[in-house]
Phi, psi and omega in degrees: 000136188252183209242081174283151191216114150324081216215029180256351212302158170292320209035080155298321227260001156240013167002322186307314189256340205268352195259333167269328199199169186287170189269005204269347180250010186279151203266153187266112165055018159103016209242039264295135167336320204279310152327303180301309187294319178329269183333342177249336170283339163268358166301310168297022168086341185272104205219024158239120202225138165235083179320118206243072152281103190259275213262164180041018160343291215301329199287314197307313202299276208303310194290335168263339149328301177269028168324274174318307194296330169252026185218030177207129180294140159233193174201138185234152158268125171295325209276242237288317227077012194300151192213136196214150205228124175260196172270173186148180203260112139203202232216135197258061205248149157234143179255126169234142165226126201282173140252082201243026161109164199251294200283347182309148157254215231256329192266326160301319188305298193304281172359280170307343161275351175339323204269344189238050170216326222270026163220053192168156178285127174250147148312176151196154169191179165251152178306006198217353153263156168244174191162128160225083174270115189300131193244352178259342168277342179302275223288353173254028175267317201288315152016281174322313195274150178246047171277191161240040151185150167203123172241155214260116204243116229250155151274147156191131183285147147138240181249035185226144179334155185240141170268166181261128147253148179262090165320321189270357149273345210029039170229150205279122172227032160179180187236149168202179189253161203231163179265170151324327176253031201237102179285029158292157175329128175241189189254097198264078317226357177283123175212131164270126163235162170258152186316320166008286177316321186291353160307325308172308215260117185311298185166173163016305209254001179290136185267128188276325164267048175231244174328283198310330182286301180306340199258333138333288122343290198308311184282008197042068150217044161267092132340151167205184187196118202263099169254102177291350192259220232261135161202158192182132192265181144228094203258329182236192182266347170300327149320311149298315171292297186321283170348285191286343153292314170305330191267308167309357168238026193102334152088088166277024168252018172271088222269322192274174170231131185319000000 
């Protein structure tokens, strides 16, 4: 099953970092985020990913080009180029990485990948969260289900939409916006899809939680999957500071083992 990850965004709202590079690269632990979420999907077995890159696409590009060259000893003959490959750390990943526009939005994004998604049930998440939500119980939840999407539905206090769940069905049957003291379900970005879903989706300017989710509900095949353990986004630069304390003190979404 391959893995699609949303990575084209401006991330404003992180600007500190984001005025050099995309937020899907900003680093965790010396590690870019986007790496952590990778690291927790090959843990479950899932290691073919299609990166839905828009701004600052090149950055993406270039850091998994010199993947190997930097995180593996060689030895090289200057006089042929011959390269001899030692030991050292990589990853038995297959990688695509799209361009699918600066402007786009998050459903367009998906949209344009349609040709390398749309024939079989996919991941999908953003580029900008962690978690260690068993992601192999996710994809037999979904399984299970005659939904075309199940999504992982996470607590977090604060400032993001509370979702309506029907609990004795497990399906989502609206969205609404929450206070600051309102300990409900949110839409925590792990989702199983069906091919389906690219019906749902216009063109470019389609919002992926907006229309395709709501239009979804309406047929009752919005899904959910309830993760009681560890989330966390990175939307800010306070996120990130939370984000790298967590990680000096284990990083409870570090799921793999070095």
């Amino acid at each position: 099953m391959k893995v699609a990850i949303f990575a084209g965004g401006f991330g404003t709202r992180l600007s500190e970092e984001t005025t050099i590079r995309p937020k899907p690269m900003v680093e965790v632990g010396s590690q870019p985020i986007l790496w952590h979420i990778m690291k927790m999907y090959a843990h479950h077995g899932f290691k073919e990913f299609v990166v839905l890159g828009g701004y600052k696409v090149d950055y993406i590009r270039r850091y998994f080009l010199n993947y190997r060259n930097n995180r593996t000893d060689y030895t090289i003959d200057l006089k042929t180029g011959r390269v001899e490959w030692l030991q050292g750390m990589s990853e038995d990943w297959k990688i695509t990485v799209l361009d699918t526009g600066a402007d786009t939005m998050t459903g367009g994004r998906l949209k344009r990948a349609m040709h390398l998604l749309a024939d079989a049930p996919f991941c999908l998440t953003y580029g900008d969260g962690v978690s260690n939500v068993n992601i192999t119980a996710l994809v037999e939840a979904h399984r299970a289900s005659t939904n075309w999407c199940t999504l992982t539905a996470v607590t977090q206090p604060g400032r993001y939409g509370a979702l309506h769940l029907n609990e004795a069905s497990n399906h989502v049957i609206g969205f609404r916006e929450k206070g600051a003291t309102d300990g409900g379900l949110i839409n925590g970005g792990f989702f199983v899809c069906q091919p389906e879903v690219f019906e749902l989706i216009e063109g470019d300017q389609t919002t992926w939680e907006n229309e395709p989710m709501e239009r979804m509900i309406q047929l009752d095949k919005l899904g959910y999957f309830h993760h009681k353990g560890y989330w966390q986004s990175m939307d800010s630069l306070r996120d990130r500071m939370v984000l790298e304390a967590a990680w000096a003190q284990g990083a409870p979404w570090k799921v793999w083992k070095d």
